[in-house]
Short mmCIF file of C-alpha atoms in Angstrom, two decimals:
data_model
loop_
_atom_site.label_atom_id
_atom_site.label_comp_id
_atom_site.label_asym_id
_atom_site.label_seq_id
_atom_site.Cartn_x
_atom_site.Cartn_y
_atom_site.Cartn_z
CA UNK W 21 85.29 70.55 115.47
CA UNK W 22 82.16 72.50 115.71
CA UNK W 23 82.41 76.57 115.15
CA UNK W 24 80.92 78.69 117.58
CA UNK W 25 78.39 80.97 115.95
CA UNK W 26 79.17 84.60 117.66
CA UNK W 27 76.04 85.53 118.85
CA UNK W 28 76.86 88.64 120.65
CA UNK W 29 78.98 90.39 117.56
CA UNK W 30 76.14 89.39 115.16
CA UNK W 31 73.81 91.02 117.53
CA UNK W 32 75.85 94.14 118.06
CA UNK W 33 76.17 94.30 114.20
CA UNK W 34 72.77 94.09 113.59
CA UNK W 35 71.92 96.87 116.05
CA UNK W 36 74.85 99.10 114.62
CA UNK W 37 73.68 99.16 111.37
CA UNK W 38 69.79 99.21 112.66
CA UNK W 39 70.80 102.42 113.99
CA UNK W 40 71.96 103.85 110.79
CA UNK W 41 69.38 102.62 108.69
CA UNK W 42 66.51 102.78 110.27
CA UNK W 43 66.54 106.53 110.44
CA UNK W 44 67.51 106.31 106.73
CA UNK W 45 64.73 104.07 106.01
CA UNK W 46 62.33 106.47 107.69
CA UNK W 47 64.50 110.04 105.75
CA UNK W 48 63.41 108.31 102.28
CA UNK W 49 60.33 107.08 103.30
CA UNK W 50 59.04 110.85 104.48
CA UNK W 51 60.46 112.23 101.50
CA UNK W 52 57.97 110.48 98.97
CA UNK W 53 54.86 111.54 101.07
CA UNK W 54 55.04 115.06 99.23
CA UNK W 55 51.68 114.23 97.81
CA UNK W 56 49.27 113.35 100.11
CA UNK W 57 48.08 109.64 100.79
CA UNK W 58 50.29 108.76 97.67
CA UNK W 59 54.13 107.71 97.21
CA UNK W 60 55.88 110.19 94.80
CA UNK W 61 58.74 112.08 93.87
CA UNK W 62 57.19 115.23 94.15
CA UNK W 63 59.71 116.46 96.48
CA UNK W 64 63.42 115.09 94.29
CA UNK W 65 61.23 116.43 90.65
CA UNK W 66 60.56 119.87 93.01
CA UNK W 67 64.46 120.17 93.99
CA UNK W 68 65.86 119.44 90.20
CA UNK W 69 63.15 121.92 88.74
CA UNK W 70 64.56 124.72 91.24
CA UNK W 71 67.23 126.92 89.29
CA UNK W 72 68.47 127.79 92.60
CA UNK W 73 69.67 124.15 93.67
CA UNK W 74 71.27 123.70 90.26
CA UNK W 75 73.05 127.71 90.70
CA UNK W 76 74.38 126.14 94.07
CA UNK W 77 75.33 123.04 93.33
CA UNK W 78 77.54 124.41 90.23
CA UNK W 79 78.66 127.07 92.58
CA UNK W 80 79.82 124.24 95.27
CA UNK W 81 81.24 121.77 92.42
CA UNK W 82 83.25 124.40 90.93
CA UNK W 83 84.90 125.52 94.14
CA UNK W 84 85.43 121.70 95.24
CA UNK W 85 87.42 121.53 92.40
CA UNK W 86 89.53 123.93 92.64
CA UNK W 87 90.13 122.99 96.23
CA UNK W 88 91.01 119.65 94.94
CA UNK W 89 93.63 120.73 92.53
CA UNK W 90 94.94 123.41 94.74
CA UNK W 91 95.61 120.58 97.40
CA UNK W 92 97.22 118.15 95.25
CA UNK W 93 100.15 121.08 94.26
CA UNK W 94 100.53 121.41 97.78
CA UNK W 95 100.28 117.92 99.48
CA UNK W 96 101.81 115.93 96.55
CA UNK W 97 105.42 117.55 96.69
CA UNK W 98 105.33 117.87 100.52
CA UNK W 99 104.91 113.98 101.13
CA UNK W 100 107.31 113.69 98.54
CA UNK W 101 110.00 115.67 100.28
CA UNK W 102 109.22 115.21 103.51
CA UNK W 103 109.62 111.22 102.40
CA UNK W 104 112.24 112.00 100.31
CA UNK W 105 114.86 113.92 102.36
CA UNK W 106 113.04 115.02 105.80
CA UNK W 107 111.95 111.64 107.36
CA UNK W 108 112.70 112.95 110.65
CA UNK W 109 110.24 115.59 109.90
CA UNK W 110 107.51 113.47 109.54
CA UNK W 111 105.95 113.29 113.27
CA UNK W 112 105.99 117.05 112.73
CA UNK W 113 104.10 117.39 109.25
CA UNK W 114 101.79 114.83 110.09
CA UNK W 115 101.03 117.30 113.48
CA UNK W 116 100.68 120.17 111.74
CA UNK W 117 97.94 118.02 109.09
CA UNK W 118 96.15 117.48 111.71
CA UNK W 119 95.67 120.70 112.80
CA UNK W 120 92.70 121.57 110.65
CA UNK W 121 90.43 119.07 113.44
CA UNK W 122 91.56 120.66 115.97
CA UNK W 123 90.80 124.24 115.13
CA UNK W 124 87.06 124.92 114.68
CA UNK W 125 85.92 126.10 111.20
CA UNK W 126 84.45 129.15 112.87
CA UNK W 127 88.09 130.42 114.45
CA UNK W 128 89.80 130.00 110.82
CA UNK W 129 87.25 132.23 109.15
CA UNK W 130 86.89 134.50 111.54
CA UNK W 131 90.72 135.09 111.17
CA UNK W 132 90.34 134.85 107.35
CA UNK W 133 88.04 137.85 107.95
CA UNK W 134 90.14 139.88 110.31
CA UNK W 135 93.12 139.47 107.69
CA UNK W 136 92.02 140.00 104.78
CA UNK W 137 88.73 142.38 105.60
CA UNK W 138 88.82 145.79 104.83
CA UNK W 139 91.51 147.45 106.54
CA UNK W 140 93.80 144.62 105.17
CA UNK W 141 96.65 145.12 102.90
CA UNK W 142 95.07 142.26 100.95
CA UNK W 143 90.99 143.34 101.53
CA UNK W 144 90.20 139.97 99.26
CA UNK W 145 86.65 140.18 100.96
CA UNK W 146 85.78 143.55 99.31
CA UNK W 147 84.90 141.61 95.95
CA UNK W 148 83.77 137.99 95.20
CA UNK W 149 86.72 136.72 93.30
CA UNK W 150 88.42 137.30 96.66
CA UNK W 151 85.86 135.98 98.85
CA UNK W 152 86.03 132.87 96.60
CA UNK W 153 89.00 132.33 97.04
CA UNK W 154 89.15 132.62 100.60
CA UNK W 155 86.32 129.89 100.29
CA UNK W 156 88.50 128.07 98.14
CA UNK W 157 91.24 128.24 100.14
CA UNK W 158 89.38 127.23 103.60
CA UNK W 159 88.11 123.96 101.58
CA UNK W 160 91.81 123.13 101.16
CA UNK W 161 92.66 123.45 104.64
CA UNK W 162 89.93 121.55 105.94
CA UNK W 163 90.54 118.47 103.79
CA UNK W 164 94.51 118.67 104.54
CA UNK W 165 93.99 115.76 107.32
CA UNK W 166 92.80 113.37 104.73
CA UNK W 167 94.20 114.73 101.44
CA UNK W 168 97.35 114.21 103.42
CA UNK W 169 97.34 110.98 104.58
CA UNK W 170 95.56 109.56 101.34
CA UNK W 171 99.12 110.98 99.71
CA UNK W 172 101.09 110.14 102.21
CA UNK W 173 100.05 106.26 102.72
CA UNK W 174 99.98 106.21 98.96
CA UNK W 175 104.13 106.86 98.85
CA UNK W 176 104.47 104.43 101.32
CA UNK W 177 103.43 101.77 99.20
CA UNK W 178 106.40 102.15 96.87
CA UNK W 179 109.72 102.81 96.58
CA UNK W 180 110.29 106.54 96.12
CA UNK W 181 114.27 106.62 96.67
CA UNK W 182 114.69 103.77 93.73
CA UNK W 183 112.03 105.57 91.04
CA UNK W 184 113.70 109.21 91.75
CA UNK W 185 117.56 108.09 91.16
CA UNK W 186 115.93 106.28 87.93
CA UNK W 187 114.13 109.28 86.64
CA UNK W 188 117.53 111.44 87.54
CA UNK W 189 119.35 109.10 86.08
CA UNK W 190 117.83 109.66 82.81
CA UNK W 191 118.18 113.23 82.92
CA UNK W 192 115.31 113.99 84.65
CA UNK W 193 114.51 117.05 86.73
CA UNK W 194 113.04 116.88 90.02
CA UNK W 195 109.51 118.26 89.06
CA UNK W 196 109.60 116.32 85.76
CA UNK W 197 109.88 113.00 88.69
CA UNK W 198 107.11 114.50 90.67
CA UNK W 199 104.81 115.26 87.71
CA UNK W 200 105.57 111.76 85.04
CA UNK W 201 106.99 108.82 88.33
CA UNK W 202 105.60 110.02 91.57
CA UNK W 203 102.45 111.09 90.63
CA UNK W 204 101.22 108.13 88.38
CA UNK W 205 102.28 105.60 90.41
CA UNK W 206 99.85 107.36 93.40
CA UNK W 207 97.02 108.02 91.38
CA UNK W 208 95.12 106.01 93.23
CA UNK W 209 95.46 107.25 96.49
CA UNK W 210 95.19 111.20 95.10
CA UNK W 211 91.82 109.81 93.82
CA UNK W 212 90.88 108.92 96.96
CA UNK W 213 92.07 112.26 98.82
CA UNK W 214 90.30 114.02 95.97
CA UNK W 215 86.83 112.55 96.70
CA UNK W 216 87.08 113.13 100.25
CA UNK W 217 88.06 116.66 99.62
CA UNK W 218 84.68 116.99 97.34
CA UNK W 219 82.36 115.15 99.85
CA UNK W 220 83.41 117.87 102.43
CA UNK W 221 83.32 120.85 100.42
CA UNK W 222 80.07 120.26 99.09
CA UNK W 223 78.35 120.18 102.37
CA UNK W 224 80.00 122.63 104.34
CA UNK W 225 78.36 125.08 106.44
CA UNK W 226 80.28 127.29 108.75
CA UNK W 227 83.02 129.21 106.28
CA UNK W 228 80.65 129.61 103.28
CA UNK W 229 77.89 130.81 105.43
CA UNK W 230 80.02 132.97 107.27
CA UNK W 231 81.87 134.20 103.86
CA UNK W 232 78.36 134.37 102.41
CA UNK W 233 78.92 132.01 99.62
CA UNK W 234 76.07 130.66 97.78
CA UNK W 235 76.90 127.41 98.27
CA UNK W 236 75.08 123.95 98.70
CA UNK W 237 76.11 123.54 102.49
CA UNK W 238 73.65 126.95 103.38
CA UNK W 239 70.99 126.12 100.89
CA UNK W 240 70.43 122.78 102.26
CA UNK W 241 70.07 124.43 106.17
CA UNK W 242 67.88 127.08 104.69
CA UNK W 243 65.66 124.65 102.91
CA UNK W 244 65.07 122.81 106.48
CA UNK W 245 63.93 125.87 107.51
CA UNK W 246 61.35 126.79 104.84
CA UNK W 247 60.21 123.39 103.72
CA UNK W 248 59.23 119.80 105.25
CA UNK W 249 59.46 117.23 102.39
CA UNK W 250 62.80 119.18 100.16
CA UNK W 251 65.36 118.66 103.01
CA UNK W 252 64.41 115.17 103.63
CA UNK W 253 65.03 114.67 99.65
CA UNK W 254 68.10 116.67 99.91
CA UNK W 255 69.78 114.40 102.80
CA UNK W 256 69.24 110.84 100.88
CA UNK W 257 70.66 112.70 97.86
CA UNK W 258 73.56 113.78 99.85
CA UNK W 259 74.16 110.02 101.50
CA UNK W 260 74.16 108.48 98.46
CA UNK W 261 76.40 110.58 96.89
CA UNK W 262 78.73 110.20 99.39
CA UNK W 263 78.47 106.30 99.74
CA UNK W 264 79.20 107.21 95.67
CA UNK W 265 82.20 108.80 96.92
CA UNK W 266 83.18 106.09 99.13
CA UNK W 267 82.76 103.11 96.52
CA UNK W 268 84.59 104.73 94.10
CA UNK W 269 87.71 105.27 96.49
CA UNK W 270 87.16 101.49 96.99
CA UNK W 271 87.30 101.02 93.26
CA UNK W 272 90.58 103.20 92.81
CA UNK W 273 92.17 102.02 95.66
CA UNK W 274 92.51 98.29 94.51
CA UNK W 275 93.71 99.72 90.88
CA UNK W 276 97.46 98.53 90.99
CA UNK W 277 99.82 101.53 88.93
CA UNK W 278 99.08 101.79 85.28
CA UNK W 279 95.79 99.92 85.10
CA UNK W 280 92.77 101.41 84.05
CA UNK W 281 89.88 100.97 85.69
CA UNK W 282 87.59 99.37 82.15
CA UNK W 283 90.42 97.67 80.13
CA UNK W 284 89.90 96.47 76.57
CA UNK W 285 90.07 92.43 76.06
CA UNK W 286 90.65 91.15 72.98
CA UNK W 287 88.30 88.40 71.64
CA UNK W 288 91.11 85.68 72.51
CA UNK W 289 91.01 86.68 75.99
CA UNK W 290 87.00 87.23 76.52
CA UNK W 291 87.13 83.85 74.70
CA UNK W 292 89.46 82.34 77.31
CA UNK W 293 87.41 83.84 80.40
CA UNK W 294 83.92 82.25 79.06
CA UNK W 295 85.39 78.88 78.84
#
């Protein structure tokens, strides 16, 4: 029997990703035209010479870190209990992760502000260590959706009852389980939370700029509006990290427990898969 080629999904395909790429195509394509009548890379060598885009870009990776780490002490052992001994709880967690999508950026800073300005019991933005952390803090919350459910689809894959009577049945304690059972045998999907957490951060606009953070998110809108060629350069940099991002979730998401990602062979075995 003869397959039927489908026309109309190939078509609508084709036009999906034209309308992605194309623009893309025409991003990178402006972006070498720096020089004039001549394809360069005037405008990436311009943005890597600038100590200001390297200041920012620390700044930003630094902070996206943090935010990383900071949501992996507080996501990890919430799935984990909420899994553990508050299943019923779960339609209500989940809720309250989802939260951050709901609330504009804007409104959480704004009340980050009004709480912790100056007549504040806690003034934290009276110096930068404060405001940082504030930043730091708002880069958590906004990744919570997806840090979240990263974790959370990441437990479901195994059997977290069995692996926590086994680790208390050796004596140990319940954050020794978390930290040496739990937490391995999710790495994975905490990798994949984590680089969703970064691609965020770096880019964000509304709480740095409103916190006044020198961060990559406000340099890249005030480049737009003091150069032409920069921004474009800036935006294919920022797409392809992020497809970066993306592939390497793929990559960590196959990894089965235990198994690194570049293995050693011994000769016997690179022997065996050349044959």
């Amino acid at each position: 029997m003869t397959r039927r080629i489908p026309i109309l999904s190939i078509v609508i395909a084709v036009l999906g990703a034209a309308f992605f790429i194309i623009p893309l195509i025409a991003t990178f394509n402006f972006s070498l035209r720096m020089k004039r009548g001549e394809l360069s890379f005037e405008a990436y060598k311009s943005v890597f010479e600038s100590d200001l885009f390297v200041s920012v870009l620390s700044f930003s990776a630094v902070a996206s870190l943090l935010a990383i780490a900071l949501g992996i002490l507080i996501v990890v052992p919430t799935a984990y209990w909420v899994r553990l001994r508050l299943p019923k709880m779960r339609p209500v967690v989940e809720f309250l992760s989802l939260m951050p999508l709901i609330i504009p950026p804007v409104v959480l800073v704004f009340g980050y502000v009004r709480i912790y300005g100056t007549n504040s019991f806690l003034p934290l933005t009276m110096t930068d260590a404060g405001t940082n952390t504030l930043l730091i803090i708002g880069y958590v919350v906004l990744s919570i959706p997806y840090m979240y459910r990263a974790v959370d689809n990441g437990m479901a894959s195994i059997d977290i009852a069995t692996l926590t009577e086994a680790a208390e049945s050796l004596g140990a304690s319940r954050l020794r389980t978390i930290a040496f059972v739990i937490f391995p045998n999710i790495r994975s999907a905490i990798v994949s939370g984590a680089f969703l957490t970064f691609s965020i951060s770096l880019g964000e606009f509304v709480i740095t700029s409103l916190l006044n953070r020198p961060a990559f998110g406000p340099y890249l809108v005030q480049m737009g509006q003091d150069y032409a060629y920069q921004p474009a350069a800036l935006a294919i940099m920022a797409f392809a990290f992020t497809w970066t991002c993306m592939a390497l979730m793929e990559v960590f998401a196959n990894l089965k427990p235990g198994q690194r990602l570049f293995q050693r062979r011994s000769p016997k075995t690179v022997e065996k898969a050349l044959e």
